[in-house]
């Protein structure tokens, strides 16, 4: 009896040890299967994993409960104007920024003074800088806010450096284009809105000084002056030739500028619908004084009103070209990213930063916006006349226009 009980106890102990060993082995095996290889995770995967955290779920519920439920008029208008996919919305936005400003030229008188557009230019500056600082740059480095989820930003130095490089490349691209235009036109000025030609005033002053330096004999011999009055008329033809050259070069620059506008629209709509809508508004307000200024330059260069409008419509094709290029880059980038996710290894992107070439379009266009809103336009606003009272009031109106343009980007 004692021997039986001893054997039973030993078997019970052995059975317990086997159970404990099996449970422990199962736990170890389960823990090993739950181990995640972080080297194969991208930012989206990490974000999805964080959303399953209990604390993050509580934060999501709190955000939804405390966020104001707003469906403003602006959002409703944007939903009507841009009802489709990012590609369709980008093409619609290009149509919006190219069509109405060019059709408005039909209402402009041929003798429009580009210098009278300073208030509208200031308004466009506020819109461009507001969209760049309030929307584009935060979207580039931080991403878009989600109304139903909290977002976490993972600092990646290589990624931030690449995005910064793309911004500088966009800025310097317009510096190079502006500089090339100035060299081609003999330093008469770059691509701006006022298109003021200071050389004409110099020519008139030169003519006046030339008359004052003439000798008394030439002034007395009126017959000789009358017969010789026709040959000096060749000087204005030379000036008009240079002005025409400047006009044609300006059309080329305008075409290139419109390509970057199309790139900006396509990249912003692929980033988010809200960003695309605000970028469309900023570009639209910028295009109106831009087109009127170019129209006035063409008229001054000898173009008829009909030909000047036709030339502006031709340059508008550049915007559609840029939009199509941007859509192609975005679609090809997304396709390559999707195919790499199905493969065995994850695509590390450019320089291992997880960025595709489509991701570089938005910072590139942000750099071009910074140049247009500062270097290309601010010098025009800094030009002042001799009348202190008039210039002070003009400056106040310009500052008010800038603040209104930037304020619209906050709406």
GROMACS .gro file of C-alpha atoms in nm:
model
  411
    1UNK     CA    1   0.000   0.000   0.000
    2UNK     CA    2   0.283   0.237   0.088
    3UNK     CA    3   0.466   0.150  -0.233
    4UNK     CA    4   0.152   0.223  -0.439
    5UNK     CA    5   0.106   0.563  -0.280
    6UNK     CA    6   0.471   0.651  -0.340
    7UNK     CA    7   0.446   0.562  -0.709
    8UNK     CA    8   0.125   0.761  -0.741
    9UNK     CA    9   0.287   1.068  -0.587
   10UNK     CA   10   0.586   1.043  -0.819
   11UNK     CA   11   0.361   1.011  -1.124
   12UNK     CA   12   0.157   1.312  -1.008
   13UNK     CA   13   0.471   1.521  -0.965
   14UNK     CA   14   0.600   1.410  -1.304
   15UNK     CA   15   0.265   1.494  -1.467
   16UNK     CA   16   0.265   1.838  -1.305
   17UNK     CA   17   0.615   1.903  -1.432
   18UNK     CA   18   0.511   1.801  -1.782
   19UNK     CA   19   0.211   2.034  -1.770
   20UNK     CA   20   0.422   2.324  -1.647
   21UNK     CA   21   0.684   2.255  -1.911
   22UNK     CA   22   0.426   2.239  -2.188
   23UNK     CA   23   0.259   2.562  -2.074
   24UNK     CA   24   0.593   2.735  -2.045
   25UNK     CA   25   0.703   2.611  -2.387
   26UNK     CA   26   0.373   2.729  -2.540
   27UNK     CA   27   0.413   3.072  -2.384
   28UNK     CA   28   0.766   3.100  -2.514
   29UNK     CA   29   0.662   2.990  -2.861
   30UNK     CA   30   0.370   3.234  -2.858
   31UNK     CA   31   0.593   3.519  -2.746
   32UNK     CA   32   0.837   3.438  -3.023
   33UNK     CA   33   0.562   3.444  -3.284
   34UNK     CA   34   0.440   3.784  -3.153
   35UNK     CA   35   0.783   3.946  -3.186
   36UNK     CA   36   0.768   4.214  -3.460
   37UNK     CA   37   1.061   4.282  -3.686
   38UNK     CA   38   1.072   4.662  -3.661
   39UNK     CA   39   1.313   4.687  -3.953
   40UNK     CA   40   1.026   4.589  -4.183
   41UNK     CA   41   0.787   4.857  -4.054
   42UNK     CA   42   0.721   5.189  -4.222
   43UNK     CA   43   0.557   5.496  -4.073
   44UNK     CA   44   0.207   5.382  -4.168
   45UNK     CA   45   0.256   5.042  -4.006
   46UNK     CA   46   0.382   5.202  -3.685
   47UNK     CA   47   0.086   5.440  -3.683
   48UNK     CA   48  -0.158   5.150  -3.721
   49UNK     CA   49   0.008   4.959  -3.439
   50UNK     CA   50  -0.005   5.261  -3.210
   51UNK     CA   51  -0.376   5.305  -3.277
   52UNK     CA   52  -0.437   4.965  -3.110
   53UNK     CA   53  -0.282   5.084  -2.784
   54UNK     CA   54  -0.546   5.123  -2.506
   55UNK     CA   55  -0.418   5.470  -2.414
   56UNK     CA   56  -0.435   5.586  -2.776
   57UNK     CA   57  -0.788   5.447  -2.807
   58UNK     CA   58  -0.891   5.654  -2.507
   59UNK     CA   59  -0.727   5.962  -2.662
   60UNK     CA   60  -0.917   5.898  -2.986
   61UNK     CA   61  -1.249   5.881  -2.801
   62UNK     CA   62  -1.165   6.200  -2.612
   63UNK     CA   63  -1.071   6.382  -2.935
   64UNK     CA   64  -1.395   6.284  -3.107
   65UNK     CA   65  -1.600   6.388  -2.802
   66UNK     CA   66  -1.431   6.728  -2.759
   67UNK     CA   67  -1.377   6.827  -3.122
   68UNK     CA   68  -1.631   7.083  -3.247
   69UNK     CA   69  -1.859   6.948  -3.516
   70UNK     CA   70  -1.823   7.208  -3.788
   71UNK     CA   71  -1.942   7.184  -4.144
   72UNK     CA   72  -1.861   7.536  -4.259
   73UNK     CA   73  -1.962   7.702  -4.580
   74UNK     CA   74  -1.603   7.682  -4.706
   75UNK     CA   75  -1.596   7.303  -4.664
   76UNK     CA   76  -1.927   7.269  -4.846
   77UNK     CA   77  -1.803   7.483  -5.135
   78UNK     CA   78  -1.483   7.280  -5.159
   79UNK     CA   79  -1.681   6.955  -5.164
   80UNK     CA   80  -1.886   7.085  -5.457
   81UNK     CA   81  -1.588   7.218  -5.653
   82UNK     CA   82  -1.372   6.910  -5.593
   83UNK     CA   83  -1.594   6.600  -5.582
   84UNK     CA   84  -1.364   6.341  -5.739
   85UNK     CA   85  -1.037   6.160  -5.692
   86UNK     CA   86  -0.708   6.348  -5.635
   87UNK     CA   87  -0.626   6.330  -6.007
   88UNK     CA   88  -0.969   6.460  -6.112
   89UNK     CA   89  -0.964   6.732  -5.846
   90UNK     CA   90  -0.617   6.846  -5.957
   91UNK     CA   91  -0.735   6.879  -6.319
   92UNK     CA   92  -1.046   7.068  -6.208
   93UNK     CA   93  -0.833   7.301  -5.996
   94UNK     CA   94  -0.605   7.367  -6.294
   95UNK     CA   95  -0.911   7.458  -6.499
   96UNK     CA   96  -1.029   7.695  -6.224
   97UNK     CA   97  -0.698   7.880  -6.198
   98UNK     CA   98  -0.641   7.900  -6.575
   99UNK     CA   99  -0.983   7.978  -6.718
  100UNK     CA  100  -1.137   8.266  -6.518
  101UNK     CA  101  -0.819   8.482  -6.489
  102UNK     CA  102  -0.763   8.460  -6.864
  103UNK     CA  103  -1.127   8.533  -6.945
  104UNK     CA  104  -1.107   8.839  -6.717
  105UNK     CA  105  -0.852   8.984  -6.959
  106UNK     CA  106  -1.137   9.051  -7.201
  107UNK     CA  107  -1.267   9.309  -6.952
  108UNK     CA  108  -0.927   9.478  -6.908
  109UNK     CA  109  -0.864   9.795  -7.108
  110UNK     CA  110  -0.562   9.779  -7.339
  111UNK     CA  111  -0.398  10.073  -7.159
  112UNK     CA  112  -0.411   9.915  -6.813
  113UNK     CA  113  -0.133  10.036  -6.583
  114UNK     CA  114   0.043   9.738  -6.420
  115UNK     CA  115   0.160   9.958  -6.132
  116UNK     CA  116  -0.204  10.000  -6.025
  117UNK     CA  117  -0.212   9.632  -5.927
  118UNK     CA  118  -0.004   9.680  -5.610
  119UNK     CA  119  -0.297   9.616  -5.373
  120UNK     CA  120  -0.397   9.300  -5.560
  121UNK     CA  121  -0.034   9.186  -5.564
  122UNK     CA  122  -0.013   9.240  -5.187
  123UNK     CA  123  -0.329   9.033  -5.144
  124UNK     CA  124  -0.174   8.755  -5.353
  125UNK     CA  125   0.145   8.768  -5.142
  126UNK     CA  126  -0.059   8.713  -4.827
  127UNK     CA  127  -0.238   8.419  -4.986
  128UNK     CA  128   0.080   8.251  -5.112
  129UNK     CA  129   0.276   8.296  -4.789
  130UNK     CA  130  -0.027   8.199  -4.580
  131UNK     CA  131  -0.082   7.879  -4.776
  132UNK     CA  132   0.290   7.793  -4.762
  133UNK     CA  133   0.339   7.862  -4.391
  134UNK     CA  134  -0.001   7.755  -4.257
  135UNK     CA  135  -0.062   7.450  -4.475
  136UNK     CA  136   0.221   7.332  -4.701
  137UNK     CA  137   0.513   7.329  -4.455
  138UNK     CA  138   0.317   7.165  -4.167
  139UNK     CA  139   0.180   6.907  -4.411
  140UNK     CA  140   0.531   6.835  -4.543
  141UNK     CA  141   0.697   6.774  -4.205
  142UNK     CA  142   0.406   6.669  -3.981
  143UNK     CA  143   0.140   6.522  -4.208
  144UNK     CA  144  -0.235   6.585  -4.216
  145UNK     CA  145  -0.451   6.592  -3.906
  146UNK     CA  146  -0.717   6.320  -3.870
  147UNK     CA  147  -1.041   6.440  -3.708
  148UNK     CA  148  -1.110   6.095  -3.559
  149UNK     CA  149  -0.763   5.987  -3.447
  150UNK     CA  150  -0.465   6.139  -3.269
  151UNK     CA  151  -0.147   6.149  -3.474
  152UNK     CA  152   0.210   6.080  -3.368
  153UNK     CA  153   0.515   6.217  -3.546
  154UNK     CA  154   0.830   6.006  -3.557
  155UNK     CA  155   1.140   6.221  -3.601
  156UNK     CA  156   1.347   6.091  -3.892
  157UNK     CA  157   1.654   6.311  -3.958
  158UNK     CA  158   1.721   6.176  -4.308
  159UNK     CA  159   1.360   6.231  -4.409
  160UNK     CA  160   1.356   6.589  -4.281
  161UNK     CA  161   1.686   6.664  -4.455
  162UNK     CA  162   1.556   6.535  -4.788
  163UNK     CA  163   1.238   6.739  -4.757
  164UNK     CA  164   1.445   7.048  -4.680
  165UNK     CA  165   1.665   6.982  -4.981
  166UNK     CA  166   1.356   6.961  -5.203
  167UNK     CA  167   1.238   7.300  -5.070
  168UNK     CA  168   1.576   7.459  -5.150
  169UNK     CA  169   1.579   7.299  -5.496
  170UNK     CA  170   1.238   7.449  -5.570
  171UNK     CA  171   1.351   7.791  -5.444
  172UNK     CA  172   1.677   7.786  -5.643
  173UNK     CA  173   1.500   7.666  -5.957
  174UNK     CA  174   1.309   7.991  -5.968
  175UNK     CA  175   1.624   8.187  -5.881
  176UNK     CA  176   1.797   8.032  -6.183
  177UNK     CA  177   1.497   8.094  -6.408
  178UNK     CA  178   1.468   8.457  -6.298
  179UNK     CA  179   1.841   8.515  -6.337
  180UNK     CA  180   1.843   8.361  -6.687
  181UNK     CA  181   1.557   8.588  -6.789
  182UNK     CA  182   1.742   8.894  -6.661
  183UNK     CA  183   2.058   8.795  -6.849
  184UNK     CA  184   1.862   8.732  -7.170
  185UNK     CA  185   1.692   9.072  -7.150
  186UNK     CA  186   2.012   9.259  -7.072
  187UNK     CA  187   1.929   9.317  -6.706
  188UNK     CA  188   1.596   9.487  -6.767
  189UNK     CA  189   1.429   9.290  -6.492
  190UNK     CA  190   1.295   8.949  -6.414
  191UNK     CA  191   0.955   8.789  -6.416
  192UNK     CA  192   0.731   9.002  -6.197
  193UNK     CA  193   0.385   9.154  -6.186
  194UNK     CA  194   0.450   9.523  -6.243
  195UNK     CA  195   0.681   9.479  -6.545
  196UNK     CA  196   0.803   9.835  -6.503
  197UNK     CA  197   1.058   9.943  -6.762
  198UNK     CA  198   1.291  10.199  -6.622
  199UNK     CA  199   1.484  10.223  -6.947
  200UNK     CA  200   1.210  10.423  -7.114
  201UNK     CA  201   1.246  10.704  -6.862
  202UNK     CA  202   1.622  10.697  -6.913
  203UNK     CA  203   1.573  10.727  -7.288
  204UNK     CA  204   1.345  11.026  -7.249
  205UNK     CA  205   1.588  11.194  -7.013
  206UNK     CA  206   1.870  11.119  -7.256
  207UNK     CA  207   1.673  11.279  -7.536
  208UNK     CA  208   1.605  11.587  -7.326
  209UNK     CA  209   1.970  11.623  -7.231
  210UNK     CA  210   2.064  11.573  -7.594
  211UNK     CA  211   1.846  11.868  -7.693
  212UNK     CA  212   1.993  12.086  -7.421
  213UNK     CA  213   2.347  12.010  -7.537
  214UNK     CA  214   2.286  12.101  -7.897
  215UNK     CA  215   2.472  12.400  -8.022
  216UNK     CA  216   2.314  12.733  -8.108
  217UNK     CA  217   2.389  12.684  -8.478
  218UNK     CA  218   2.185  12.364  -8.486
  219UNK     CA  219   1.897  12.535  -8.308
  220UNK     CA  220   1.901  12.827  -8.548
  221UNK     CA  221   1.907  12.611  -8.864
  222UNK     CA  222   1.546  12.493  -8.837
  223UNK     CA  223   1.540  12.364  -9.191
  224UNK     CA  224   1.820  12.125  -9.117
  225UNK     CA  225   1.644  12.014  -8.803
  226UNK     CA  226   1.326  11.945  -8.997
  227UNK     CA  227   1.504  11.745  -9.261
  228UNK     CA  228   1.705  11.550  -9.003
  229UNK     CA  229   1.412  11.486  -8.770
  230UNK     CA  230   1.326  11.152  -8.935
  231UNK     CA  231   1.659  10.960  -8.904
  232UNK     CA  232   1.673  10.966  -8.521
  233UNK     CA  233   1.340  10.781  -8.519
  234UNK     CA  234   1.536  10.458  -8.549
  235UNK     CA  235   1.610  10.460  -8.177
  236UNK     CA  236   1.250  10.383  -8.070
  237UNK     CA  237   1.243  10.085  -8.309
  238UNK     CA  238   1.546   9.940  -8.130
  239UNK     CA  239   1.377   9.994  -7.798
  240UNK     CA  240   1.056   9.830  -7.918
  241UNK     CA  241   1.260   9.531  -8.040
  242UNK     CA  242   1.412   9.483  -7.696
  243UNK     CA  243   1.070   9.518  -7.537
  244UNK     CA  244   0.931   9.253  -7.773
  245UNK     CA  245   1.219   9.022  -7.688
  246UNK     CA  246   1.143   9.076  -7.320
  247UNK     CA  247   0.776   8.997  -7.384
  248UNK     CA  248   0.854   8.668  -7.561
  249UNK     CA  249   1.099   8.565  -7.292
  250UNK     CA  250   0.840   8.656  -7.032
  251UNK     CA  251   0.591   8.424  -7.204
  252UNK     CA  252   0.845   8.140  -7.178
  253UNK     CA  253   0.897   8.217  -6.810
  254UNK     CA  254   0.522   8.234  -6.759
  255UNK     CA  255   0.480   7.894  -6.923
  256UNK     CA  256   0.744   7.745  -6.691
  257UNK     CA  257   0.585   7.916  -6.392
  258UNK     CA  258   0.249   7.764  -6.481
  259UNK     CA  259   0.409   7.419  -6.494
  260UNK     CA  260   0.513   7.459  -6.130
  261UNK     CA  261   0.160   7.573  -6.045
  262UNK     CA  262   0.028   7.248  -6.194
  263UNK     CA  263   0.283   7.048  -5.995
  264UNK     CA  264   0.173   7.230  -5.680
  265UNK     CA  265  -0.193   7.149  -5.737
  266UNK     CA  266  -0.137   6.781  -5.813
  267UNK     CA  267   0.096   6.723  -5.518
  268UNK     CA  268  -0.130   6.909  -5.274
  269UNK     CA  269  -0.444   6.716  -5.372
  270UNK     CA  270  -0.260   6.386  -5.338
  271UNK     CA  271  -0.154   6.498  -4.989
  272UNK     CA  272  -0.505   6.591  -4.874
  273UNK     CA  273  -0.827   6.743  -5.018
  274UNK     CA  274  -0.813   7.037  -4.777
  275UNK     CA  275  -0.456   7.122  -4.869
  276UNK     CA  276  -0.543   7.099  -5.238
  277UNK     CA  277  -0.837   7.337  -5.196
  278UNK     CA  278  -0.635   7.598  -5.006
  279UNK     CA  279  -0.350   7.576  -5.257
  280UNK     CA  280  -0.599   7.627  -5.540
  281UNK     CA  281  -0.731   7.942  -5.371
  282UNK     CA  282  -0.379   8.077  -5.317
  283UNK     CA  283  -0.274   8.013  -5.677
  284UNK     CA  284  -0.600   8.161  -5.809
  285UNK     CA  285  -0.555   8.490  -5.621
  286UNK     CA  286  -0.195   8.503  -5.739
  287UNK     CA  287  -0.282   8.439  -6.103
  288UNK     CA  288  -0.517   8.737  -6.143
  289UNK     CA  289  -0.256   9.016  -6.099
  290UNK     CA  290   0.001   8.792  -6.265
  291UNK     CA  291  -0.206   8.753  -6.582
  292UNK     CA  292  -0.306   9.121  -6.592
  293UNK     CA  293   0.057   9.228  -6.557
  294UNK     CA  294   0.168   8.996  -6.836
  295UNK     CA  295  -0.124   9.115  -7.049
  296UNK     CA  296  -0.017   9.478  -7.003
  297UNK     CA  297   0.342   9.392  -7.098
  298UNK     CA  298   0.227   9.223  -7.419
  299UNK     CA  299   0.014   9.526  -7.511
  300UNK     CA  300   0.312   9.755  -7.451
  301UNK     CA  301   0.521   9.526  -7.674
  302UNK     CA  302   0.293   9.581  -7.972
  303UNK     CA  303   0.056   9.285  -7.935
  304UNK     CA  304  -0.308   9.343  -8.017
  305UNK     CA  305  -0.558   9.266  -7.740
  306UNK     CA  306  -0.672   8.951  -7.920
  307UNK     CA  307  -0.317   8.823  -7.972
  308UNK     CA  308  -0.221   8.905  -7.614
  309UNK     CA  309  -0.516   8.704  -7.482
  310UNK     CA  310  -0.428   8.416  -7.716
  311UNK     CA  311  -0.069   8.416  -7.590
  312UNK     CA  312  -0.190   8.401  -7.230
  313UNK     CA  313  -0.413   8.103  -7.311
  314UNK     CA  314  -0.113   7.927  -7.466
  315UNK     CA  315   0.091   7.976  -7.149
  316UNK     CA  316  -0.202   7.834  -6.951
  317UNK     CA  317  -0.132   7.499  -7.121
  318UNK     CA  318   0.177   7.484  -6.902
  319UNK     CA  319  -0.041   7.448  -6.593
  320UNK     CA  320  -0.217   7.143  -6.740
  321UNK     CA  321   0.119   6.999  -6.843
  322UNK     CA  322   0.253   7.039  -6.489
  323UNK     CA  323  -0.061   6.885  -6.342
  324UNK     CA  324  -0.037   6.582  -6.569
  325UNK     CA  325   0.331   6.539  -6.483
  326UNK     CA  326   0.248   6.559  -6.113
  327UNK     CA  327  -0.032   6.305  -6.145
  328UNK     CA  328   0.194   6.066  -6.336
  329UNK     CA  329   0.469   6.094  -6.074
  330UNK     CA  330   0.222   6.039  -5.789
  331UNK     CA  331   0.052   5.742  -5.954
  332UNK     CA  332   0.380   5.574  -6.050
  333UNK     CA  333   0.517   5.636  -5.701
  334UNK     CA  334   0.210   5.484  -5.538
  335UNK     CA  335   0.223   5.185  -5.774
  336UNK     CA  336   0.589   5.117  -5.694
  337UNK     CA  337   0.520   5.149  -5.321
  338UNK     CA  338   0.230   4.903  -5.341
  339UNK     CA  339   0.430   4.649  -5.538
  340UNK     CA  340   0.720   4.671  -5.293
  341UNK     CA  341   0.489   4.607  -4.999
  342UNK     CA  342   0.374   4.283  -5.164
  343UNK     CA  343   0.733   4.172  -5.208
  344UNK     CA  344   0.966   4.015  -4.958
  345UNK     CA  345   1.152   4.333  -4.868
  346UNK     CA  346   1.024   4.676  -4.789
  347UNK     CA  347   1.113   4.963  -5.021
  348UNK     CA  348   1.329   5.205  -4.822
  349UNK     CA  349   1.268   5.488  -5.070
  350UNK     CA  350   1.510   5.768  -5.156
  351UNK     CA  351   1.831   5.742  -4.948
  352UNK     CA  352   1.655   5.497  -4.715
  353UNK     CA  353   1.423   5.769  -4.581
  354UNK     CA  354   1.099   5.603  -4.695
  355UNK     CA  355   1.020   5.885  -4.940
  356UNK     CA  356   0.916   5.838  -5.301
  357UNK     CA  357   0.969   6.089  -5.581
  358UNK     CA  358   0.603   6.182  -5.553
  359UNK     CA  359   0.664   6.286  -5.193
  360UNK     CA  360   0.926   6.535  -5.313
  361UNK     CA  361   0.684   6.734  -5.529
  362UNK     CA  362   0.508   6.908  -5.242
  363UNK     CA  363   0.827   7.048  -5.079
  364UNK     CA  364   0.955   7.147  -5.426
  365UNK     CA  365   0.643   7.353  -5.491
  366UNK     CA  366   0.665   7.500  -5.140
  367UNK     CA  367   1.009   7.631  -5.233
  368UNK     CA  368   0.873   7.790  -5.552
  369UNK     CA  369   0.590   7.951  -5.354
  370UNK     CA  370   0.841   8.095  -5.107
  371UNK     CA  371   1.036   8.251  -5.393
  372UNK     CA  372   0.732   8.394  -5.571
  373UNK     CA  373   0.585   8.528  -5.245
  374UNK     CA  374   0.907   8.692  -5.128
  375UNK     CA  375   1.187   8.756  -5.377
  376UNK     CA  376   0.971   8.795  -5.687
  377UNK     CA  377   0.700   9.016  -5.537
  378UNK     CA  378   0.816   9.185  -5.216
  379UNK     CA  379   1.060   9.419  -5.401
  380UNK     CA  380   0.763   9.555  -5.596
  381UNK     CA  381   0.584   9.635  -5.272
  382UNK     CA  382   0.895   9.809  -5.136
  383UNK     CA  383   0.907  10.056  -5.424
  384UNK     CA  384   0.807  10.403  -5.301
  385UNK     CA  385   0.754  10.746  -5.451
  386UNK     CA  386   0.842  11.094  -5.332
  387UNK     CA  387   0.497  11.179  -5.190
  388UNK     CA  388   0.529  11.065  -4.827
  389UNK     CA  389   0.160  11.095  -4.740
  390UNK     CA  390   0.042  10.906  -5.047
  391UNK     CA  391   0.305  10.634  -5.003
  392UNK     CA  392   0.217  10.592  -4.633
  393UNK     CA  393  -0.151  10.539  -4.710
  394UNK     CA  394  -0.057  10.304  -4.997
  395UNK     CA  395   0.166  10.101  -4.762
  396UNK     CA  396  -0.115  10.072  -4.506
  397UNK     CA  397  -0.349   9.937  -4.774
  398UNK     CA  398  -0.084   9.692  -4.891
  399UNK     CA  399  -0.030   9.559  -4.539
  400UNK     CA  400  -0.405   9.524  -4.490
  401UNK     CA  401  -0.429   9.332  -4.818
  402UNK     CA  402  -0.147   9.099  -4.709
  403UNK     CA  403  -0.317   9.026  -4.377
  404UNK     CA  404  -0.652   8.964  -4.550
  405UNK     CA  405  -0.490   8.727  -4.799
  406UNK     CA  406  -0.317   8.535  -4.520
  407UNK     CA  407  -0.635   8.538  -4.309
  408UNK     CA  408  -0.831   8.369  -4.586
  409UNK     CA  409  -0.583   8.081  -4.571
  410UNK     CA  410  -0.672   8.037  -4.203
  411UNK     CA  411  -1.044   8.004  -4.275
   0.00000   0.00000   0.00000
